[in-house]
Amino acid sequence: MTSHLKKVELHCHLEGAAPPALTAAQARKYGVDISAHLRDGVYVWHDFASFLECYDQVSKVYKTDEDYALLTETYLDGLAGIGTIYSELIVSPDHGKRIGLGADAYISGVCEGIRRAKEKGGIEARLIVTGERHFGPESVIGAAEYAAKANNPVITGFNLAGEERMGRVADYARAFDIARDAGLGLTIHAGEVCGAFSVSDALDAVRPSRIGHGVRAIEDADLVKRLADLGTVLEVCPGSNIALKVFPDFASHPLRRLRDAGVKVTISSDDPPFFHTSLEREYELASQAFGFSDADIDAMTQTAIEAAFVDEETRKTLLARL
Ligand SMILES: Nc1ncnc2[nH]cnc12
Ligand SMILES: [Zn+2]
């Protein structure tokens, strides 16, 4: 049982956390037919590309700042209810633009949700603005410029998500220069759909302090050593990896091997309802499927706080709460 453990999550996509029931209600409210992507309370997709498409279509039924406040509040309330003290949400102001809401209204709705959840459950949260590879380098630069200029203390990080098979990390390096110059924390989705080369690319072109997934680094022993030596923190999402068939089962998932090789690992849920998981389940999996002790799991949670994109005062407070 891990219900007594304090929890931290570094890697969850806001729209990817949308509860199916809420998405169904939103679709009804706007008269949108979502049946191709949500059936009988289950999101419908069959591979990584169709997952991204499903994710995009689901995102489109969240249209106003209040919709985003409600979505954020709902997810964070759930996290607080299972003992989560800190959450980083991956958000896409670009998406706000694409749906005609505008990036500022999108972020302002999300921030309102964070405020409400913190007031009720004491959960601390920050935002990581992401660019999406499949919208191309110019769009990713636009996302970085937005994050850099936002001057919003809740936006503390920059990420690159989306179709990993599109382009190489170096194509997006300029966006990371902009984010780095603005003092944002850097993390990159790599080594999820693509192999170890993608993680090496991220280290060579950007050298982020964290990597989203990174689990396919296990295919290259020298790279595993490089990650351990650099102290790069992996945001590992085992349930997502199994749902997307990155590994056939938990027995072959490399979380324990990476940890034992000295790589800093943390656990997160990624897009929980899309992958039939939750942060609560990921913590349970760490215990039951991977055999980690409470002390092992607490150490991962501590690693997550140490790697969090927060000011030092907040980090100290979070460490004290753990
Ligand atoms: N697991 C994932 N990988 C890449 N991009 C994503 N966007 C949402 N979830 C993602
Ligand atoms: Zn992700």
Coordinates of C-alpha atoms and ligand atoms in Angstrom, one line a residue:
M1 CA 0.0 0.0 0.0
T2 CA 1.3 3.5 -0.9
S3 CA -1.8 5.5 0.2
H4 CA 0.2 6.8 3.2
L5 CA 3.0 8.1 1.1
K6 CA 3.3 11.8 0.2
K7 CA 3.3 12.2 -3.6
V8 CA 4.8 14.5 -6.2
E9 CA 4.2 14.6 -10.0
L10 CA 6.5 16.2 -12.5
H11 CA 5.0 14.9 -15.7
C12 CA 1.3 15.2 -16.5
H13 CA -0.3 16.9 -19.6
L14 CA -3.2 19.0 -18.5
E15 CA -5.5 18.0 -21.4
G16 CA -4.3 14.4 -21.0
A17 CA -5.6 14.4 -17.5
A18 CA -9.2 15.2 -18.6
P19 CA -11.6 12.8 -16.9
P20 CA -13.7 11.0 -19.6
A21 CA -17.0 12.0 -17.7
L22 CA -15.9 15.7 -17.8
T23 CA -15.0 15.5 -21.5
A24 CA -18.4 13.9 -22.3
A25 CA -20.1 16.7 -20.4
Q26 CA -18.1 19.3 -22.2
A27 CA -18.9 17.7 -25.6
R28 CA -22.6 17.8 -24.7
K29 CA -22.4 21.4 -23.6
Y30 CA -20.9 22.5 -27.0
G31 CA -22.8 20.1 -29.1
V32 CA -19.6 18.3 -30.3
D33 CA -19.8 14.7 -31.5
I34 CA -16.8 13.1 -29.6
S35 CA -18.0 9.5 -30.2
A36 CA -15.0 8.7 -32.5
H37 CA -12.6 9.4 -29.6
L38 CA -14.6 8.7 -26.4
R39 CA -16.8 5.7 -26.2
D40 CA -18.4 4.2 -23.1
G41 CA -16.3 6.3 -20.8
V42 CA -13.0 5.2 -22.5
Y43 CA -10.8 7.2 -24.8
V44 CA -10.4 5.5 -28.2
W45 CA -6.9 5.2 -29.8
H46 CA -4.8 2.3 -30.9
D47 CA -1.2 3.6 -31.4
F48 CA 1.0 6.6 -30.6
A49 CA -0.2 8.6 -33.6
S50 CA -3.9 7.9 -33.0
F51 CA -3.3 8.7 -29.3
L52 CA -2.0 12.2 -30.3
E53 CA -5.0 12.6 -32.5
C54 CA -7.4 11.6 -29.8
Y55 CA -5.7 13.9 -27.3
D56 CA -6.1 16.8 -29.8
Q57 CA -9.8 16.1 -30.4
V58 CA -10.5 15.8 -26.6
S59 CA -8.6 19.1 -26.0
K60 CA -11.0 20.9 -28.4
V61 CA -14.0 20.5 -26.1
Y62 CA -12.3 22.6 -23.5
K63 CA -13.0 26.1 -25.0
T64 CA -13.1 28.8 -22.3
D65 CA -10.9 30.0 -19.4
E66 CA -13.6 28.7 -17.1
D67 CA -13.4 25.2 -18.8
Y68 CA -9.6 25.2 -18.2
A69 CA -10.1 26.4 -14.6
L70 CA -12.5 23.5 -14.0
L71 CA -10.2 20.9 -15.7
T72 CA -7.2 22.1 -13.7
E73 CA -9.1 22.3 -10.4
T74 CA -10.6 18.8 -10.9
Y75 CA -7.3 17.2 -11.6
L76 CA -5.4 18.9 -8.8
D77 CA -8.2 18.2 -6.3
G78 CA -7.9 14.5 -7.1
L79 CA -4.1 14.7 -6.6
A80 CA -4.4 16.5 -3.3
G81 CA -6.9 13.8 -2.2
I82 CA -4.3 11.1 -2.6
G83 CA -1.6 13.0 -0.6
T84 CA 0.1 14.9 -3.5
I85 CA 1.9 18.0 -2.3
Y86 CA 3.3 19.2 -5.6
S87 CA 2.3 18.9 -9.3
E88 CA 3.8 20.2 -12.5
L89 CA 1.3 20.4 -15.3
I90 CA 2.4 20.5 -19.0
V91 CA 0.3 23.1 -20.8
S92 CA 0.1 24.3 -24.3
P93 CA -0.8 28.0 -24.7
D94 CA -0.5 27.4 -28.5
H95 CA -3.6 25.2 -28.1
G96 CA -5.4 28.2 -26.5
K97 CA -4.5 30.2 -29.6
R98 CA -5.6 27.4 -32.0
I99 CA -9.1 27.1 -30.5
G100 CA -9.6 30.9 -30.6
L101 CA -9.5 31.4 -26.8
G102 CA -6.0 33.0 -26.8
A103 CA -2.9 32.0 -24.9
D104 CA -3.4 34.5 -22.1
A105 CA -7.0 33.4 -21.4
Y106 CA -6.0 29.8 -21.5
I107 CA -3.2 30.3 -19.0
S108 CA -5.3 32.6 -16.8
G109 CA -8.0 29.8 -16.6
V110 CA -5.4 27.2 -15.6
C111 CA -4.0 29.6 -13.0
E112 CA -7.4 30.1 -11.5
G113 CA -7.8 26.3 -11.2
I114 CA -4.5 26.1 -9.5
R115 CA -5.5 28.9 -7.0
R116 CA -8.8 27.1 -6.2
A117 CA -7.2 23.7 -5.7
K118 CA -4.4 25.2 -3.5
E119 CA -7.0 27.0 -1.3
K120 CA -8.9 23.7 -0.7
G121 CA -6.2 21.0 -0.6
G122 CA -2.9 22.9 -0.1
I123 CA -1.4 21.5 -3.3
E124 CA 1.4 23.5 -4.9
A125 CA 1.5 23.6 -8.7
R126 CA 3.6 25.0 -11.5
L127 CA 3.2 25.1 -15.3
I128 CA 5.6 23.8 -18.0
V129 CA 4.8 25.3 -21.3
T130 CA 5.3 22.8 -24.1
G131 CA 5.9 23.0 -27.8
E132 CA 4.7 20.1 -30.0
R133 CA 7.1 18.6 -32.4
H134 CA 4.4 17.8 -35.0
F135 CA 3.5 21.5 -35.3
G136 CA 7.1 22.2 -36.4
P137 CA 10.1 24.2 -35.1
E138 CA 8.5 27.7 -35.7
S139 CA 5.5 26.8 -33.6
V140 CA 7.9 25.5 -30.8
I141 CA 9.9 28.7 -30.9
G142 CA 6.5 30.6 -30.6
A143 CA 5.7 28.6 -27.5
A144 CA 9.1 29.3 -26.0
E145 CA 8.8 33.0 -26.7
Y146 CA 5.4 33.0 -25.1
A147 CA 6.7 31.3 -22.0
A148 CA 9.7 33.6 -21.8
K149 CA 7.7 36.8 -22.1
A150 CA 4.7 35.7 -20.0
N151 CA 6.4 37.0 -16.8
N152 CA 4.1 34.7 -14.9
P153 CA 5.7 33.1 -11.7
V154 CA 3.6 30.0 -12.1
I155 CA 5.2 29.2 -15.5
T156 CA 8.6 27.8 -14.6
G157 CA 9.5 25.3 -17.3
F158 CA 9.7 24.5 -21.0
N159 CA 9.2 21.2 -22.7
L160 CA 9.0 19.5 -26.1
A161 CA 6.3 16.9 -26.6
G162 CA 4.4 15.5 -29.5
E163 CA 5.5 13.2 -32.3
E164 CA 9.0 12.2 -31.4
R165 CA 9.6 10.7 -34.8
M166 CA 9.4 14.1 -36.4
G167 CA 12.7 16.0 -36.7
R168 CA 15.7 15.8 -34.4
V169 CA 16.1 17.7 -31.1
A170 CA 18.7 20.0 -32.7
D171 CA 15.9 21.3 -35.0
Y172 CA 14.2 22.7 -31.9
A173 CA 17.4 23.9 -30.0
R174 CA 16.7 27.6 -30.7
A175 CA 13.4 27.3 -28.7
F176 CA 15.3 25.9 -25.7
D177 CA 17.9 28.7 -26.0
I178 CA 15.0 31.2 -25.6
A179 CA 13.6 29.3 -22.6
R180 CA 17.0 28.9 -21.0
D181 CA 17.8 32.6 -21.3
A182 CA 14.4 33.4 -19.6
G183 CA 15.5 31.3 -16.6
L184 CA 13.0 28.5 -17.3
G185 CA 13.7 24.9 -16.3
L186 CA 14.2 22.6 -19.3
T187 CA 12.8 19.1 -20.0
I188 CA 12.3 17.2 -23.2
H189 CA 10.2 14.2 -24.2
A190 CA 12.8 11.7 -25.5
G191 CA 13.5 8.0 -25.5
E192 CA 9.8 7.1 -25.5
V193 CA 8.7 6.3 -29.0
C194 CA 12.3 6.7 -30.4
G195 CA 15.3 4.8 -29.1
A196 CA 18.4 5.8 -27.2
F197 CA 19.7 8.2 -29.9
S198 CA 16.8 10.5 -29.1
V199 CA 18.0 10.8 -25.5
S200 CA 21.6 11.4 -26.7
D201 CA 20.2 14.1 -29.1
A202 CA 18.5 15.8 -26.2
L203 CA 21.7 15.8 -24.1
D204 CA 23.9 16.9 -27.0
A205 CA 21.6 19.7 -28.3
V206 CA 20.1 21.0 -25.1
R207 CA 21.4 19.3 -22.0
P208 CA 18.1 19.6 -20.0
S209 CA 18.1 18.9 -16.3
R210 CA 15.3 16.4 -16.8
I211 CA 14.0 14.2 -19.6
G212 CA 10.4 13.1 -20.1
H213 CA 10.4 9.3 -20.2
G214 CA 14.0 8.6 -21.3
V215 CA 13.4 5.0 -20.6
R216 CA 14.7 3.7 -24.0
A217 CA 18.2 5.0 -22.8
I218 CA 18.4 1.4 -21.4
E219 CA 19.2 0.3 -25.0
D220 CA 22.7 2.0 -24.7
A221 CA 24.8 1.2 -21.6
D222 CA 27.2 4.2 -22.2
L223 CA 24.2 6.5 -22.4
V224 CA 22.8 5.1 -19.1
K225 CA 26.2 5.9 -17.5
R226 CA 26.2 9.4 -19.1
L227 CA 22.7 10.1 -17.6
A228 CA 23.9 8.8 -14.2
D229 CA 27.1 10.9 -14.3
L230 CA 25.2 14.1 -15.4
G231 CA 22.5 13.6 -12.8
T232 CA 19.8 14.0 -15.4
V233 CA 16.4 13.2 -13.8
L234 CA 14.1 11.0 -15.7
E235 CA 10.3 11.6 -15.5
V236 CA 9.3 7.9 -15.8
C237 CA 5.7 7.1 -16.6
P238 CA 5.5 3.2 -16.5
G239 CA 1.7 2.9 -17.0
S240 CA 2.0 5.2 -20.1
N241 CA 4.9 3.1 -21.5
I242 CA 3.0 -0.1 -21.2
A243 CA -0.2 1.3 -22.6
L244 CA 1.7 2.7 -25.6
K245 CA 3.6 -0.7 -25.9
V246 CA 7.0 0.9 -25.4
F247 CA 7.6 -2.3 -23.4
P248 CA 5.4 -5.4 -23.4
D249 CA 5.0 -5.6 -19.7
F250 CA 6.1 -4.3 -16.3
A251 CA 8.6 -7.1 -15.9
S252 CA 10.6 -5.8 -18.9
H253 CA 10.2 -2.1 -18.0
P254 CA 13.6 -0.7 -17.1
L255 CA 12.6 1.6 -14.2
R256 CA 14.5 -0.6 -11.6
R257 CA 17.5 -1.2 -13.9
L258 CA 17.9 2.6 -14.5
R259 CA 17.6 3.3 -10.8
D260 CA 20.1 0.6 -9.9
A261 CA 22.5 2.0 -12.5
G262 CA 22.5 5.3 -10.6
V263 CA 20.1 7.2 -12.8
K264 CA 17.9 9.6 -11.0
V265 CA 14.3 8.5 -11.5
T266 CA 10.9 9.9 -10.6
I267 CA 7.3 8.6 -11.3
S268 CA 4.4 10.3 -13.0
S269 CA 1.2 9.5 -14.9
D270 CA 1.6 11.3 -18.2
D271 CA -2.0 11.3 -19.6
P272 CA -3.7 9.2 -16.9
P273 CA -7.2 8.4 -18.2
F274 CA -5.9 7.8 -21.7
F275 CA -3.6 5.2 -20.3
H276 CA -6.0 3.7 -17.7
T277 CA -3.8 5.0 -14.9
S278 CA -3.5 7.6 -12.2
L279 CA -0.7 8.9 -10.0
E280 CA -2.1 6.7 -7.3
R281 CA -1.8 3.7 -9.5
E282 CA 1.8 4.6 -10.6
Y283 CA 2.8 4.7 -6.9
E284 CA 1.1 1.4 -6.3
L285 CA 2.9 -0.1 -9.4
A286 CA 6.3 1.2 -8.0
S287 CA 5.5 -0.9 -4.9
Q288 CA 3.7 -3.9 -6.4
A289 CA 5.0 -4.4 -9.9
F290 CA 8.6 -3.1 -9.4
G291 CA 9.0 -4.2 -5.7
F292 CA 10.3 -0.8 -4.4
S293 CA 10.1 -0.3 -0.7
D294 CA 8.5 2.8 0.9
A295 CA 11.9 4.2 1.5
D296 CA 12.8 3.7 -2.2
I297 CA 9.6 5.4 -3.3
D298 CA 10.1 8.3 -0.9
A299 CA 13.6 8.7 -2.3
M300 CA 12.1 9.1 -5.8
T301 CA 9.6 11.6 -4.4
Q302 CA 12.5 13.5 -2.8
T303 CA 14.4 13.4 -6.2
A304 CA 11.3 14.9 -7.8
I305 CA 11.2 17.8 -5.3
E306 CA 15.0 18.4 -5.8
A307 CA 14.4 18.5 -9.6
A308 CA 11.2 20.5 -9.5
F309 CA 11.1 23.8 -11.3
V310 CA 10.5 25.9 -8.2
D311 CA 12.3 28.6 -6.3
E312 CA 14.5 27.5 -3.4
E313 CA 12.1 28.7 -0.7
T314 CA 9.3 26.5 -2.1
R315 CA 11.6 23.6 -2.5
K316 CA 12.6 23.8 1.2
T317 CA 8.9 23.9 2.2
L318 CA 8.1 20.9 0.0
L319 CA 11.1 18.9 1.4
A320 CA 9.9 19.7 4.9
R321 CA 6.4 18.4 4.0
L322 CA 7.9 15.2 2.8
Ligands
LIG1 N1 3.3 10.6 -23.9 C1 3.4 11.6 -24.7 N2 4.5 11.7 -25.5 C2 4.6 12.8 -26.3 N3 3.8 13.8 -26.4 C3 2.7 13.7 -25.6 N4 1.6 14.6 -25.5 C4 0.8 14.1 -24.6 N5 1.3 12.9 -24.1 C5 2.4 12.7 -24.7
ZN2 ZN 4.3 13.3 -21.7

